[in-house]
mmCIF file of N, CA and C in Angstrom:
data_model
loop_
_atom_site.group_PDB
_atom_site.id
_atom_site.type_symbol
_atom_site.label_atom_id
_atom_site.label_comp_id
_atom_site.label_asym_id
_atom_site.label_seq_id
_atom_site.Cartn_x
_atom_site.Cartn_y
_atom_site.Cartn_z
ATOM 1 N N MET A 18 0.866 -1.294 0.076
ATOM 2 C CA MET A 18 0.062 0.018 -0.016
ATOM 3 C C MET A 18 0.862 1.329 -0.118
ATOM 4 N N GLU A 19 0.526 2.264 -0.807
ATOM 5 C CA GLU A 19 1.576 3.610 -0.843
ATOM 6 C C GLU A 19 1.015 4.308 0.158
ATOM 7 N N LYS A 20 2.158 4.925 0.740
ATOM 8 C CA LYS A 20 1.799 5.972 1.524
ATOM 9 C C LYS A 20 1.130 7.166 1.236
ATOM 10 N N LEU A 21 0.394 7.821 2.318
ATOM 11 C CA LEU A 21 -0.258 8.941 2.153
ATOM 12 C C LEU A 21 0.747 9.973 1.803
ATOM 13 N N LYS A 22 0.244 11.102 1.068
ATOM 14 C CA LYS A 22 1.250 11.986 0.907
ATOM 15 C C LYS A 22 1.558 12.908 2.217
ATOM 16 N N VAL A 23 0.838 13.047 2.742
ATOM 17 C CA VAL A 23 1.083 13.819 4.183
ATOM 18 C C VAL A 23 2.018 12.793 5.168
ATOM 19 N N ASP A 24 1.772 11.620 4.776
ATOM 20 C CA ASP A 24 2.888 10.790 5.746
ATOM 21 C C ASP A 24 4.338 10.774 4.932
ATOM 22 N N GLN A 25 4.336 10.877 3.602
ATOM 23 C CA GLN A 25 5.401 11.162 3.171
ATOM 24 C C GLN A 25 6.025 12.288 3.369
ATOM 25 N N GLN A 26 5.241 13.733 3.248
ATOM 26 C CA GLN A 26 5.897 15.071 4.002
ATOM 27 C C GLN A 26 6.527 14.780 5.340
ATOM 28 N N LYS A 27 5.955 14.206 6.345
ATOM 29 C CA LYS A 27 6.189 14.260 7.591
ATOM 30 C C LYS A 27 7.848 13.498 7.405
ATOM 31 N N GLU A 28 7.754 12.321 6.737
ATOM 32 C CA GLU A 28 9.054 11.667 6.682
ATOM 33 C C GLU A 28 10.074 12.415 6.134
ATOM 34 N N ILE A 29 10.097 13.237 5.116
ATOM 35 C CA ILE A 29 10.702 14.045 4.637
ATOM 36 C C ILE A 29 11.194 15.069 5.648
ATOM 37 N N ILE A 30 10.244 15.985 6.264
ATOM 38 C CA ILE A 30 10.713 16.755 7.514
ATOM 39 C C ILE A 30 11.350 16.285 8.412
ATOM 40 N N ASP A 31 11.027 14.913 8.703
ATOM 41 C CA ASP A 31 11.863 14.454 9.950
ATOM 42 C C ASP A 31 13.342 14.341 9.487
ATOM 43 N N GLY A 32 13.418 13.802 8.249
ATOM 44 C CA GLY A 32 14.778 13.733 7.783
ATOM 45 C C GLY A 32 15.757 14.950 7.843
ATOM 46 N N ILE A 33 14.746 16.055 7.520
ATOM 47 C CA ILE A 33 15.504 17.183 7.257
ATOM 48 C C ILE A 33 16.120 17.744 8.831
ATOM 49 N N ILE A 34 15.070 17.430 9.761
ATOM 50 C CA ILE A 34 15.102 17.901 11.025
ATOM 51 C C ILE A 34 16.448 17.344 11.619
ATOM 52 N N ASP A 35 16.479 15.908 11.307
ATOM 53 C CA ASP A 35 17.482 15.092 11.989
ATOM 54 C C ASP A 35 18.755 15.587 11.250
ATOM 55 N N GLN A 36 18.791 15.965 9.939
ATOM 56 C CA GLN A 36 20.175 16.574 9.202
ATOM 57 C C GLN A 36 20.606 17.691 10.158
ATOM 58 N N LEU A 37 19.397 18.954 10.267
ATOM 59 C CA LEU A 37 19.883 20.113 11.080
ATOM 60 C C LEU A 37 20.217 19.804 12.359
ATOM 61 N N ARG A 38 19.555 18.819 13.255
ATOM 62 C CA ARG A 38 20.033 18.412 14.637
ATOM 63 C C ARG A 38 21.386 17.939 14.354
ATOM 64 N N LYS A 39 22.172 17.665 13.429
ATOM 65 C CA LYS A 39 23.411 16.934 13.373
ATOM 66 C C LYS A 39 24.408 18.072 13.268
ATOM 67 N N GLU A 40 23.907 19.135 12.563
ATOM 68 C CA GLU A 40 24.550 20.275 12.100
ATOM 69 C C GLU A 40 24.400 21.211 13.375
ATOM 70 N N ASN A 41 23.545 21.313 14.071
ATOM 71 C CA ASN A 41 23.535 22.086 15.189
ATOM 72 C C ASN A 41 22.852 21.603 16.323
ATOM 73 N N LEU A 42 23.796 21.424 17.213
ATOM 74 C CA LEU A 42 23.649 20.439 18.517
ATOM 75 C C LEU A 42 22.823 21.403 19.551
ATOM 76 N N ASP A 43 22.384 22.681 19.355
ATOM 77 C CA ASP A 43 21.724 23.378 20.178
ATOM 78 C C ASP A 43 20.267 23.473 19.522
ATOM 79 N N LEU A 44 19.769 22.752 18.380
ATOM 80 C CA LEU A 44 18.672 22.893 17.880
ATOM 81 C C LEU A 44 17.319 22.639 18.907
ATOM 82 N N TYR A 45 17.585 21.828 20.023
ATOM 83 C CA TYR A 45 16.700 21.592 20.943
ATOM 84 C C TYR A 45 16.126 22.939 21.604
ATOM 85 N N TYR A 46 17.206 23.941 21.728
ATOM 86 C CA TYR A 46 16.695 25.126 22.385
ATOM 87 C C TYR A 46 16.083 26.037 21.189
ATOM 88 N N VAL A 47 16.053 25.906 20.048
ATOM 89 C CA VAL A 47 15.528 26.759 19.240
ATOM 90 C C VAL A 47 13.912 26.362 18.949
ATOM 91 N N ASP A 48 13.296 27.628 18.885
ATOM 92 C CA ASP A 48 11.620 27.386 18.956
ATOM 93 C C ASP A 48 11.335 26.727 17.692
ATOM 94 N N SER A 49 9.990 26.210 17.545
ATOM 95 C CA SER A 49 9.638 25.461 16.543
ATOM 96 C C SER A 49 9.486 26.197 15.230
ATOM 97 N N SER A 50 8.873 27.514 15.294
ATOM 98 C CA SER A 50 8.610 28.318 14.133
ATOM 99 C C SER A 50 9.881 28.382 13.203
ATOM 100 N N THR A 51 11.054 28.771 14.044
ATOM 101 C CA THR A 51 12.442 28.855 13.787
ATOM 102 C C THR A 51 12.851 27.819 12.900
ATOM 103 N N ILE A 52 12.604 26.463 13.350
ATOM 104 C CA ILE A 52 13.098 25.117 12.885
ATOM 105 C C ILE A 52 12.189 25.024 11.626
ATOM 106 N N ALA A 53 10.900 25.086 11.768
ATOM 107 C CA ALA A 53 10.406 25.247 10.479
ATOM 108 C C ALA A 53 10.605 26.106 9.310
ATOM 109 N N LYS A 54 11.364 27.401 9.707
ATOM 110 C CA LYS A 54 11.707 28.000 8.711
ATOM 111 C C LYS A 54 13.048 27.531 8.116
ATOM 112 N N MET A 55 13.893 26.945 8.967
ATOM 113 C CA MET A 55 15.008 26.196 8.705
ATOM 114 C C MET A 55 14.671 25.025 7.612
ATOM 115 N N VAL A 56 13.777 24.155 8.081
ATOM 116 C CA VAL A 56 13.529 23.384 7.091
ATOM 117 C C VAL A 56 13.087 23.929 5.745
ATOM 118 N N TRP A 57 12.295 24.896 5.618
ATOM 119 C CA TRP A 57 11.590 25.296 4.440
ATOM 120 C C TRP A 57 13.114 25.922 3.660
ATOM 121 N N GLU A 58 13.935 26.555 4.314
ATOM 122 C CA GLU A 58 15.303 27.110 3.558
ATOM 123 C C GLU A 58 15.834 25.742 3.149
ATOM 124 N N LYS A 59 16.155 24.803 3.831
ATOM 125 C CA LYS A 59 16.552 23.566 3.371
ATOM 126 C C LYS A 59 15.784 22.943 2.139
ATOM 127 N N ILE A 60 14.779 22.885 2.121
ATOM 128 C CA ILE A 60 13.743 22.338 0.930
ATOM 129 C C ILE A 60 13.992 23.258 -0.267
ATOM 130 N N HIS A 61 14.118 24.392 -0.191
ATOM 131 C CA HIS A 61 14.115 25.351 -1.526
ATOM 132 C C HIS A 61 15.828 25.777 -1.614
ATOM 133 N N GLY A 62 16.968 25.030 -0.867
ATOM 134 C CA GLY A 62 18.238 25.253 -1.090
ATOM 135 C C GLY A 62 18.602 24.198 -2.217
ATOM 136 N N GLU A 63 19.932 24.531 -2.748
ATOM 137 C CA GLU A 63 20.491 23.515 -3.709
ATOM 138 C C GLU A 63 20.595 22.245 -3.294
ATOM 139 N N GLY A 64 20.504 21.321 -4.248
ATOM 140 C CA GLY A 64 21.040 20.002 -3.708
ATOM 141 C C GLY A 64 19.755 18.916 -3.272
ATOM 142 N N PHE A 65 18.433 19.612 -2.982
ATOM 143 C CA PHE A 65 17.531 18.780 -2.646
ATOM 144 C C PHE A 65 16.989 17.785 -3.733
ATOM 145 N N ASN A 66 16.961 16.427 -3.178
ATOM 146 C CA ASN A 66 16.483 15.436 -3.975
ATOM 147 C C ASN A 66 15.256 15.681 -4.644
ATOM 148 N N ARG A 67 15.059 15.696 -5.938
ATOM 149 C CA ARG A 67 14.078 16.164 -7.049
ATOM 150 C C ARG A 67 12.662 15.515 -6.543
ATOM 151 N N LYS A 68 12.604 14.098 -6.288
ATOM 152 C CA LYS A 68 11.490 13.320 -5.935
ATOM 153 C C LYS A 68 11.089 13.845 -4.630
ATOM 154 N N GLU A 69 11.881 14.272 -3.696
ATOM 155 C CA GLU A 69 11.292 14.632 -2.528
ATOM 156 C C GLU A 69 10.708 15.967 -2.518
ATOM 157 N N LEU A 70 11.464 16.819 -3.235
ATOM 158 C CA LEU A 70 11.148 18.071 -3.684
ATOM 159 C C LEU A 70 9.681 18.432 -4.384
ATOM 160 N N GLU A 71 9.302 17.654 -5.074
ATOM 161 C CA GLU A 71 7.955 17.530 -5.705
ATOM 162 C C GLU A 71 6.861 17.297 -4.447
ATOM 163 N N ILE A 72 7.101 16.710 -3.693
ATOM 164 C CA ILE A 72 6.218 16.172 -2.432
ATOM 165 C C ILE A 72 5.758 17.276 -1.581
ATOM 166 N N VAL A 73 7.255 18.262 -1.242
ATOM 167 C CA VAL A 73 7.217 19.311 -0.363
ATOM 168 C C VAL A 73 7.145 20.606 -0.583
ATOM 169 N N GLU A 74 7.515 20.721 -1.965
ATOM 170 C CA GLU A 74 7.938 22.431 -2.397
ATOM 171 C C GLU A 74 7.003 23.129 -2.223
ATOM 172 N N HIS A 75 5.680 22.751 -2.302
ATOM 173 C CA HIS A 75 4.782 23.654 -2.012
ATOM 174 C C HIS A 75 4.043 23.969 -0.652
ATOM 175 N N LEU A 76 4.830 23.394 0.386
ATOM 176 C CA LEU A 76 4.459 23.812 1.746
ATOM 177 C C LEU A 76 5.153 24.893 2.206
ATOM 178 N N SER A 77 4.429 25.778 2.826
ATOM 179 C CA SER A 77 5.062 26.952 3.386
ATOM 180 C C SER A 77 5.497 26.711 4.927
ATOM 181 N N SER A 78 6.211 27.660 5.504
ATOM 182 C CA SER A 78 6.945 27.259 6.982
ATOM 183 C C SER A 78 5.943 27.114 7.731
ATOM 184 N N GLU A 79 4.672 27.681 7.686
ATOM 185 C CA GLU A 79 3.516 27.519 8.582
ATOM 186 C C GLU A 79 2.889 26.036 8.335
ATOM 187 N N ASP A 80 2.806 25.689 6.846
ATOM 188 C CA ASP A 80 2.475 24.251 7.010
ATOM 189 C C ASP A 80 3.185 23.283 7.608
ATOM 190 N N ILE A 81 4.697 23.635 7.277
ATOM 191 C CA ILE A 81 5.753 22.659 8.086
ATOM 192 C C ILE A 81 5.564 22.496 9.611
ATOM 193 N N LEU A 82 5.436 23.761 10.120
ATOM 194 C CA LEU A 82 5.108 23.631 11.508
ATOM 195 C C LEU A 82 4.049 22.975 12.020
ATOM 196 N N THR A 83 3.152 23.292 11.132
ATOM 197 C CA THR A 83 1.652 22.320 11.553
ATOM 198 C C THR A 83 2.095 20.836 11.302
ATOM 199 N N LEU A 84 2.720 20.129 10.293
ATOM 200 C CA LEU A 84 2.968 19.032 10.249
ATOM 201 C C LEU A 84 3.964 18.709 11.282
ATOM 202 N N MET A 85 4.971 19.176 11.520
ATOM 203 C CA MET A 85 5.906 19.162 12.964
ATOM 204 C C MET A 85 5.324 18.758 13.989
ATOM 205 N N SER A 86 3.928 19.436 14.329
ATOM 206 C CA SER A 86 3.383 19.399 15.462
ATOM 207 C C SER A 86 2.435 17.966 15.739
ATOM 208 N N TYR A 87 2.165 17.119 14.465
ATOM 209 C CA TYR A 87 1.906 16.024 14.484
ATOM 210 C C TYR A 87 2.730 14.922 14.706
ATOM 211 N N HIS A 88 3.812 14.757 14.961
ATOM 212 C CA HIS A 88 4.938 13.974 15.181
ATOM 213 C C HIS A 88 5.708 14.063 16.347
ATOM 214 N N THR A 89 6.482 13.153 16.703
ATOM 215 C CA THR A 89 7.242 13.212 17.924
ATOM 216 C C THR A 89 8.616 13.324 17.923
ATOM 217 N N ASN A 90 9.195 13.285 16.675
ATOM 218 C CA ASN A 90 10.712 13.628 16.197
ATOM 219 C C ASN A 90 11.072 14.824 16.355
ATOM 220 N N CYS A 91 10.328 15.744 16.611
ATOM 221 C CA CYS A 91 10.673 17.322 16.709
ATOM 222 C C CYS A 91 10.688 18.084 18.130
ATOM 223 N N CYS A 92 11.309 18.769 18.592
ATOM 224 C CA CYS A 92 11.522 19.704 19.378
ATOM 225 C C CYS A 92 10.792 19.052 20.683
#
């Protein structure tokens, strides 16, 4: 069974947050809206996977923040 688009979006966002966490050990202390903006910047930066980009490129930082609130891997 194919995953729902929202589940795919959450997985991609989780992966980006994991990457950000490795780059910034103090990420735990950063507020969620700032993390959502950081995720948005990663999505729209260079070198992002084309297939994943098609799934999340239309999300705003507010959308990302909402998706972050529905899973436990963040913040």
